[in-house]
mmCIF file of C-alpha atoms in Angstrom:
data_model
loop_
_atom_site.group_PDB
_atom_site.id
_atom_site.type_symbol
_atom_site.label_atom_id
_atom_site.label_comp_id
_atom_site.label_asym_id
_atom_site.label_seq_id
_atom_site.Cartn_x
_atom_site.Cartn_y
_atom_site.Cartn_z
ATOM 1 C CA MET A 493 21.769 30.891 35.551
ATOM 2 C CA THR A 494 19.818 30.583 32.438
ATOM 3 C CA ALA A 495 21.329 33.871 29.961
ATOM 4 C CA THR A 496 18.197 35.870 27.925
ATOM 5 C CA LEU A 497 18.048 36.979 24.550
ATOM 6 C CA PRO A 498 17.829 41.347 24.098
ATOM 7 C CA PRO A 499 14.723 41.981 23.710
ATOM 8 C CA VAL A 500 13.372 42.887 19.898
ATOM 9 C CA PRO A 501 11.178 46.251 20.115
ATOM 10 C CA GLU A 502 8.416 46.829 17.679
ATOM 11 C CA PRO A 503 7.879 48.011 14.733
ATOM 12 C CA PHE A 504 11.671 45.555 14.401
ATOM 13 C CA GLN A 505 11.383 41.533 12.690
ATOM 14 C CA LEU A 506 15.055 39.915 13.349
ATOM 15 C CA PRO A 507 16.300 38.424 11.308
ATOM 16 C CA PHE A 508 17.286 41.553 9.199
ATOM 17 C CA HIS A 509 17.305 40.633 5.398
ATOM 18 C CA TYR A 510 19.709 42.504 3.267
ATOM 19 C CA GLY A 511 18.333 42.219 -0.518
ATOM 20 C CA ALA A 512 21.582 42.992 -1.756
ATOM 21 C CA LEU A 513 24.933 44.577 -0.195
ATOM 22 C CA HIS A 514 28.607 46.259 -1.594
ATOM 23 C CA GLN A 515 30.835 46.864 0.981
ATOM 24 C CA ILE A 516 34.511 47.767 0.850
ATOM 25 C CA GLY A 517 36.711 47.556 4.193
ATOM 26 C CA ILE A 518 39.922 48.837 5.017
ATOM 27 C CA ASP A 519 42.418 47.545 7.920
ATOM 28 C CA TRP A 520 45.209 48.544 9.444
ATOM 29 C CA LEU A 521 47.808 46.851 12.455
ATOM 30 C CA VAL A 522 48.551 50.285 14.578
ATOM 31 C CA ASP A 523 49.594 50.111 18.417
ATOM 32 C CA PRO A 524 47.534 48.503 20.383
ATOM 33 C CA GLU A 525 47.914 50.393 23.783
ATOM 34 C CA PRO A 526 45.494 53.859 22.445
ATOM 35 C CA VAL A 527 43.166 51.269 20.953
ATOM 36 C CA ARG A 528 43.271 49.767 24.139
ATOM 37 C CA LYS A 529 41.891 52.830 26.090
ATOM 38 C CA LEU A 530 39.118 53.935 23.760
ATOM 39 C CA LEU A 531 38.054 50.327 24.277
ATOM 40 C CA ALA A 532 37.785 50.525 26.936
ATOM 41 C CA GLN A 533 35.721 53.894 27.312
ATOM 42 C CA GLN A 534 33.075 52.270 25.305
ATOM 43 C CA HIS A 535 33.251 48.454 25.558
ATOM 44 C CA PRO A 536 34.214 47.861 28.722
ATOM 45 C CA ASP A 537 34.270 43.288 28.379
ATOM 46 C CA LEU A 538 35.911 43.288 25.175
ATOM 47 C CA THR A 539 39.480 43.008 24.420
ATOM 48 C CA ALA A 540 40.923 43.876 22.403
ATOM 49 C CA ALA A 541 43.009 41.161 20.183
ATOM 50 C CA THR A 542 46.916 41.231 18.834
ATOM 51 C CA PHE A 543 47.869 40.256 15.640
ATOM 52 C CA GLU A 544 51.715 40.388 14.191
ATOM 53 C CA ASP A 545 54.559 41.971 17.069
ATOM 54 C CA GLY A 546 51.551 42.081 18.978
ATOM 55 C CA ARG A 547 49.555 44.936 17.473
ATOM 56 C CA ALA A 548 45.876 45.893 17.005
ATOM 57 C CA LEU A 549 43.758 45.965 13.800
ATOM 58 C CA VAL A 550 40.993 48.963 13.908
ATOM 59 C CA SER A 551 39.287 48.591 10.154
ATOM 60 C CA LEU A 552 36.522 51.187 8.847
ATOM 61 C CA ASN A 553 34.190 49.347 6.432
ATOM 62 C CA TYR A 554 31.655 51.508 3.770
ATOM 63 C CA GLN A 555 28.447 49.797 2.664
ATOM 64 C CA LEU A 556 25.314 50.102 0.659
ATOM 65 C CA TYR A 557 22.440 47.453 0.892
ATOM 66 C CA PHE A 558 18.987 47.844 -0.604
ATOM 67 C CA ALA A 559 15.891 46.097 1.638
ATOM 68 C CA GLN A 560 13.038 44.934 0.378
ATOM 69 C CA TYR A 561 9.859 45.018 3.008
ATOM 70 C CA ALA A 562 6.422 44.900 3.135
ATOM 71 C CA PHE A 563 5.854 48.156 2.022
ATOM 72 C CA GLY A 564 8.683 48.303 -0.922
ATOM 73 C CA GLY A 565 12.114 48.918 -0.926
ATOM 74 C CA GLY A 566 15.163 51.005 1.075
ATOM 75 C CA THR A 567 18.642 51.727 0.509
ATOM 76 C CA THR A 568 21.136 52.550 2.818
ATOM 77 C CA GLN A 569 24.605 53.910 3.142
ATOM 78 C CA GLU A 570 27.324 53.794 6.227
ATOM 79 C CA ILE A 571 30.822 53.097 7.507
ATOM 80 C CA GLU A 572 31.914 51.786 10.766
ATOM 81 C CA PHE A 573 34.771 52.122 12.758
ATOM 82 C CA ASN A 574 35.659 49.427 14.289
ATOM 83 C CA VAL A 575 38.363 47.085 16.450
ATOM 84 C CA ILE A 576 38.620 43.588 16.649
ATOM 85 C CA ALA A 577 38.192 42.143 19.571
ATOM 86 C CA PHE A 578 36.497 39.656 22.129
ATOM 87 C CA PRO A 579 34.597 39.038 25.157
ATOM 88 C CA THR A 580 37.196 39.644 27.737
ATOM 89 C CA ARG A 581 35.463 36.127 29.931
ATOM 90 C CA GLU A 582 36.700 33.889 26.957
ATOM 91 C CA GLY A 583 39.953 34.803 25.747
ATOM 92 C CA ASP A 584 41.612 31.332 26.263
ATOM 93 C CA ARG A 585 38.721 30.027 23.130
ATOM 94 C CA LEU A 586 40.888 31.952 21.039
ATOM 95 C CA PRO A 587 43.675 30.697 18.812
ATOM 96 C CA ARG A 588 46.535 32.164 17.842
ATOM 97 C CA LEU A 589 46.330 33.912 14.428
ATOM 98 C CA THR A 590 47.834 36.148 11.774
ATOM 99 C CA TYR A 591 46.357 39.055 10.884
ATOM 100 C CA ALA A 592 46.237 36.857 6.881
ATOM 101 C CA GLN A 593 44.589 34.056 8.741
ATOM 102 C CA TYR A 594 42.106 35.972 10.815
ATOM 103 C CA VAL A 595 41.028 38.142 7.857
ATOM 104 C CA GLN A 596 40.334 35.110 5.640
ATOM 105 C CA GLY A 597 38.657 33.491 8.328
ATOM 106 C CA TRP A 598 40.512 30.708 10.012
ATOM 107 C CA ASP A 599 38.949 31.968 13.894
ATOM 108 C CA GLN A 600 35.553 29.110 13.520
ATOM 109 C CA THR A 601 34.790 29.914 17.331
ATOM 110 C CA LYS A 602 33.335 34.051 15.873
ATOM 111 C CA LEU A 603 34.453 35.084 19.234
ATOM 112 C CA LEU A 604 37.290 37.961 17.454
ATOM 113 C CA GLY A 605 34.603 40.559 16.125
ATOM 114 C CA ILE A 606 34.377 44.158 15.490
ATOM 115 C CA ALA A 607 33.950 46.212 18.390
ATOM 116 C CA ARG A 608 31.976 49.509 16.765
ATOM 117 C CA LEU A 609 33.178 52.281 17.973
ATOM 118 C CA HIS A 610 31.420 55.085 15.617
ATOM 119 C CA VAL A 611 28.275 54.153 12.439
ATOM 120 C CA VAL A 612 27.870 57.015 10.608
ATOM 121 C CA CYS A 613 24.408 56.175 8.289
ATOM 122 C CA ASP A 614 22.640 58.013 5.713
ATOM 123 C CA ASN A 615 19.263 56.211 7.021
ATOM 124 C CA PRO A 616 17.064 57.586 10.153
ATOM 125 C CA PHE A 617 15.022 54.598 10.192
ATOM 126 C CA ALA A 618 18.779 51.899 10.435
ATOM 127 C CA ILE A 619 19.479 54.389 12.361
ATOM 128 C CA ARG A 620 17.579 53.486 15.189
ATOM 129 C CA ALA A 621 17.327 50.255 14.743
ATOM 130 C CA GLY A 622 21.097 49.456 14.857
ATOM 131 C CA LYS A 623 21.106 51.659 17.561
ATOM 132 C CA GLU A 624 17.884 49.690 19.438
ATOM 133 C CA LEU A 625 18.702 46.429 17.945
ATOM 134 C CA TYR A 626 22.627 45.870 18.798
ATOM 135 C CA ALA A 627 23.583 48.601 20.662
ATOM 136 C CA GLU A 628 25.452 50.489 17.725
ATOM 137 C CA PRO A 629 27.217 53.843 17.898
ATOM 138 C CA LYS A 630 25.121 55.023 15.317
ATOM 139 C CA HIS A 631 24.995 58.801 14.259
ATOM 140 C CA PRO A 632 23.685 60.641 10.871
ATOM 141 C CA GLY A 633 26.088 61.322 8.036
ATOM 142 C CA TRP A 634 25.619 61.246 3.908
ATOM 143 C CA PHE A 635 27.614 59.750 1.271
ATOM 144 C CA GLU A 636 28.872 60.592 -2.375
ATOM 145 C CA VAL A 637 30.916 57.068 -4.027
ATOM 146 C CA GLY A 638 32.429 56.243 -6.629
ATOM 147 C CA LEU A 639 31.914 52.293 -7.206
ATOM 148 C CA PRO A 640 33.054 49.071 -8.874
ATOM 149 C CA SER A 641 30.267 48.484 -10.771
ATOM 150 C CA LEU A 642 28.956 45.753 -14.085
ATOM 151 C CA ASN A 643 27.005 49.893 -15.247
ATOM 152 C CA GLY A 644 29.824 51.319 -15.358
ATOM 153 C CA PRO A 645 33.589 51.931 -16.026
ATOM 154 C CA VAL A 646 35.662 48.433 -15.909
ATOM 155 C CA GLY A 647 38.055 48.928 -13.271
ATOM 156 C CA GLU A 648 37.974 48.047 -9.247
ATOM 157 C CA THR A 649 38.780 51.277 -7.533
ATOM 158 C CA TRP A 650 36.706 52.462 -4.687
ATOM 159 C CA THR A 651 35.684 56.261 -3.487
ATOM 160 C CA VAL A 652 33.739 57.285 -0.859
ATOM 161 C CA GLN A 653 33.208 60.396 0.736
ATOM 162 C CA CYS A 654 30.832 60.951 4.320
ATOM 163 C CA LYS A 655 29.712 64.719 5.255
ATOM 164 C CA ALA A 656 27.431 65.284 7.797
ATOM 165 C CA ALA A 657 24.076 65.240 8.637
ATOM 166 C CA THR A 658 21.235 65.280 11.499
ATOM 167 C CA ILE A 659 18.053 63.954 11.356
ATOM 168 C CA GLY A 660 15.080 65.985 10.978
ATOM 169 C CA PRO A 661 11.588 66.569 11.304
ATOM 170 C CA ASP A 662 9.430 63.204 10.315
ATOM 171 C CA ASP A 663 12.783 61.050 10.677
ATOM 172 C CA THR A 664 14.153 63.487 7.977
ATOM 173 C CA LEU A 665 17.347 63.112 6.991
ATOM 174 C CA GLU A 666 18.977 66.981 6.555
ATOM 175 C CA GLN A 667 22.143 67.073 4.851
ATOM 176 C CA HIS A 668 25.118 69.471 5.667
ATOM 177 C CA PRO A 669 28.182 70.342 2.979
ATOM 178 C CA ARG A 670 30.374 69.461 6.241
ATOM 179 C CA PRO A 671 32.404 66.790 5.085
ATOM 180 C CA LEU A 672 33.601 64.849 7.367
ATOM 181 C CA LEU A 673 36.141 61.299 5.511
ATOM 182 C CA ASP A 674 37.155 60.628 2.389
ATOM 183 C CA ILE A 675 38.851 57.066 1.207
ATOM 184 C CA THR A 676 40.197 55.952 -2.001
ATOM 185 C CA ALA A 677 41.064 52.084 -2.393
ATOM 186 C CA GLU A 678 42.634 51.918 -5.608
ATOM 187 C CA LEU A 679 42.172 48.126 -5.945
ATOM 188 C CA ASP A 680 42.871 47.460 -9.663
ATOM 189 C CA GLY A 681 45.350 44.508 -11.330
ATOM 190 C CA LEU A 682 45.628 43.036 -7.673
ATOM 191 C CA THR A 683 44.662 39.059 -7.054
ATOM 192 C CA SER A 684 42.812 38.800 -4.524
ATOM 193 C CA ALA A 685 41.379 36.086 -2.251
ATOM 194 C CA ALA A 686 38.313 34.127 -0.931
ATOM 195 C CA ALA A 687 37.623 34.978 2.133
ATOM 196 C CA ASN A 688 35.683 32.638 4.205
ATOM 197 C CA SER A 689 35.392 34.897 7.215
ATOM 198 C CA ALA A 690 31.213 35.275 7.375
ATOM 199 C CA PRO A 691 29.264 34.882 9.813
ATOM 200 C CA ILE A 692 30.757 38.168 11.206
ATOM 201 C CA THR A 693 30.426 39.191 14.697
ATOM 202 C CA GLY A 694 28.874 42.753 15.982
ATOM 203 C CA TYR A 695 29.759 44.167 19.539
ATOM 204 C CA GLY A 696 27.127 46.295 21.403
ATOM 205 C CA THR A 697 27.653 48.275 24.961
ATOM 206 C CA ASP A 698 23.668 48.458 25.802
ATOM 207 C CA PRO A 699 23.304 51.772 27.829
ATOM 208 C CA GLU A 700 22.856 49.026 30.948
ATOM 209 C CA GLY A 701 26.661 48.141 30.097
ATOM 210 C CA ARG A 702 25.613 44.892 28.833
ATOM 211 C CA LEU A 703 27.362 43.454 26.263
ATOM 212 C CA LEU A 704 25.692 42.619 23.221
ATOM 213 C CA ALA A 705 26.976 39.713 19.558
ATOM 214 C CA GLY A 706 24.677 40.413 16.449
ATOM 215 C CA PRO A 707 26.286 37.520 14.129
ATOM 216 C CA MET A 708 25.489 38.363 10.283
ATOM 217 C CA ASN A 709 25.363 36.353 7.568
ATOM 218 C CA VAL A 710 27.181 36.876 4.138
ATOM 219 C CA TYR A 711 26.376 33.811 1.463
ATOM 220 C CA GLN A 712 29.175 34.803 -0.477
ATOM 221 C CA PRO A 713 33.132 34.582 0.373
ATOM 222 C CA TYR A 714 34.952 38.419 0.561
ATOM 223 C CA ARG A 715 37.212 39.563 -1.492
ATOM 224 C CA TRP A 716 40.794 39.664 0.382
ATOM 225 C CA TYR A 717 43.703 41.774 -0.977
ATOM 226 C CA ASP A 718 47.122 41.547 0.442
ATOM 227 C CA LEU A 719 48.776 45.414 1.035
ATOM 228 C CA SER A 720 50.570 45.030 3.510
ATOM 229 C CA SER A 721 53.945 45.217 0.674
ATOM 230 C CA SER A 722 55.105 48.385 0.424
ATOM 231 C CA GLU A 723 54.278 48.608 -2.827
ATOM 232 C CA HIS A 724 50.721 48.976 -2.271
ATOM 233 C CA SER A 725 51.217 51.598 0.402
ATOM 234 C CA ALA A 726 49.510 53.948 -1.741
ATOM 235 C CA ARG A 727 46.779 52.673 -2.804
ATOM 236 C CA THR A 728 44.289 52.867 -0.161
ATOM 237 C CA ARG A 729 43.772 56.558 1.187
ATOM 238 C CA LEU A 730 41.997 58.225 3.784
ATOM 239 C CA THR A 731 41.272 61.912 4.772
ATOM 240 C CA VAL A 732 39.689 62.514 8.126
ATOM 241 C CA HIS A 733 38.302 66.570 7.302
ATOM 242 C CA ALA A 734 36.795 66.840 10.985
ATOM 243 C CA PRO A 735 39.573 65.948 13.420
ATOM 244 C CA ASP A 736 37.846 67.935 16.163
ATOM 245 C CA ASP A 737 34.881 65.199 15.204
ATOM 246 C CA SER A 738 34.997 62.340 17.644
ATOM 247 C CA LEU A 739 35.020 60.134 14.603
ATOM 248 C CA GLY A 740 38.024 61.785 13.339
ATOM 249 C CA HIS A 741 39.273 62.235 17.003
ATOM 250 C CA GLY A 742 39.106 58.259 16.935
ATOM 251 C CA ILE A 743 40.285 57.541 13.968
ATOM 252 C CA ARG A 744 43.462 60.056 14.118
ATOM 253 C CA THR A 745 44.063 58.858 17.820
ATOM 254 C CA LEU A 746 44.449 55.016 16.841
ATOM 255 C CA LEU A 747 46.147 55.633 13.336
ATOM 256 C CA GLY A 748 47.568 58.635 13.446
ATOM 257 C CA ASP A 749 49.564 60.219 10.027
ATOM 258 C CA GLY A 750 50.022 57.563 7.633
ATOM 259 C CA THR A 751 49.523 54.064 8.886
ATOM 260 C CA PRO A 752 49.643 52.034 5.532
ATOM 261 C CA ALA A 753 46.838 49.876 5.802
ATOM 262 C CA VAL A 754 48.001 45.592 5.143
ATOM 263 C CA GLY A 755 44.752 44.368 3.525
ATOM 264 C CA ALA A 756 41.155 45.491 2.121
ATOM 265 C CA TRP A 757 38.014 43.291 1.488
ATOM 266 C CA THR A 758 35.340 43.777 -0.701
ATOM 267 C CA TYR A 759 31.274 42.180 -1.544
ATOM 268 C CA GLN A 760 29.279 42.892 -4.148
ATOM 269 C CA SER A 761 26.295 40.622 -4.585
ATOM 270 C CA PRO A 762 26.106 39.160 -7.969
ATOM 271 C CA PRO A 763 23.576 40.736 -9.965
ATOM 272 C CA VAL A 764 20.285 38.828 -10.228
ATOM 273 C CA ALA A 765 18.432 39.344 -13.839
ATOM 274 C CA ALA A 766 19.696 41.862 -16.513
ATOM 275 C CA HIS A 767 18.046 43.798 -19.673
ATOM 276 C CA ASN A 768 19.611 43.345 -23.049
ATOM 277 C CA ARG A 769 20.629 45.532 -25.790
ATOM 278 C CA PRO A 770 17.510 45.938 -27.708
ATOM 279 C CA TYR A 771 17.622 44.146 -31.558
ATOM 280 C CA TYR A 772 15.903 46.576 -34.641
ATOM 281 C CA LEU A 773 13.207 44.059 -36.227
ATOM 282 C CA PRO A 774 12.218 43.909 -39.602
ATOM 283 C CA THR A 775 9.082 45.846 -41.103
ATOM 284 C CA GLY A 776 7.039 46.302 -43.841
ATOM 285 C CA PRO A 777 5.686 43.809 -46.282
ATOM 286 C CA ARG A 778 7.564 40.823 -46.632
ATOM 287 C CA PRO A 779 9.704 40.774 -49.885
#
């Protein structure tokens, strides 16, 4: 049987090229049973991967990205809540890995991918693209953030506040003050390891129940921070403000209260130009 490719509806065009990407992900190893139940509801043809002590891996990642189009440019922010999973029919092809090996890119089959449970995004066009192209469970929200930046104070602390939103007339984002969740990652002073984990396979299940896989290439390594030691347990904090919201309920179901993160990973696009400090020129006649 010849496989067919999913359609690319107008006005979208693939691949989608990122002009710049700034991203942080936080990982937790958790009890696999709640993960399996939630995964079966949304992605019945995926199986949750297991790592140390048979635990499943859950990840939250925030992205800020820029894209250049024929008509100009646009920025997008989003948060993904994911389970690391693989297609059930392909389970016999997978290597047995620890969490550290997985996050540093040892799975060259790229079958270990992110099964998206919830995606919150501040760009209505990107929400539509995620749903129609990749079967992402994508919903509106908006963000207030503090990020490491060459244009800001020295440091490696990330803070992300995600708040509720709706899509109004003419595909405009209508922001609401209701907070959904807060994320903090204090990575200052830690040594990172280069993680060659791309391409990252993202899984979705469309309304007809078909399983989709969409790879994302990132052209430089990620930076991975090992947080498994107890001395790092306070470096990341996750606060759910809307526990009855579907995203909040899913997070609390899988993470419970106070589960420590085992790792964090970041990516920040390198600058392409710098406008330097000005200097004074002498004026008037030469002496």
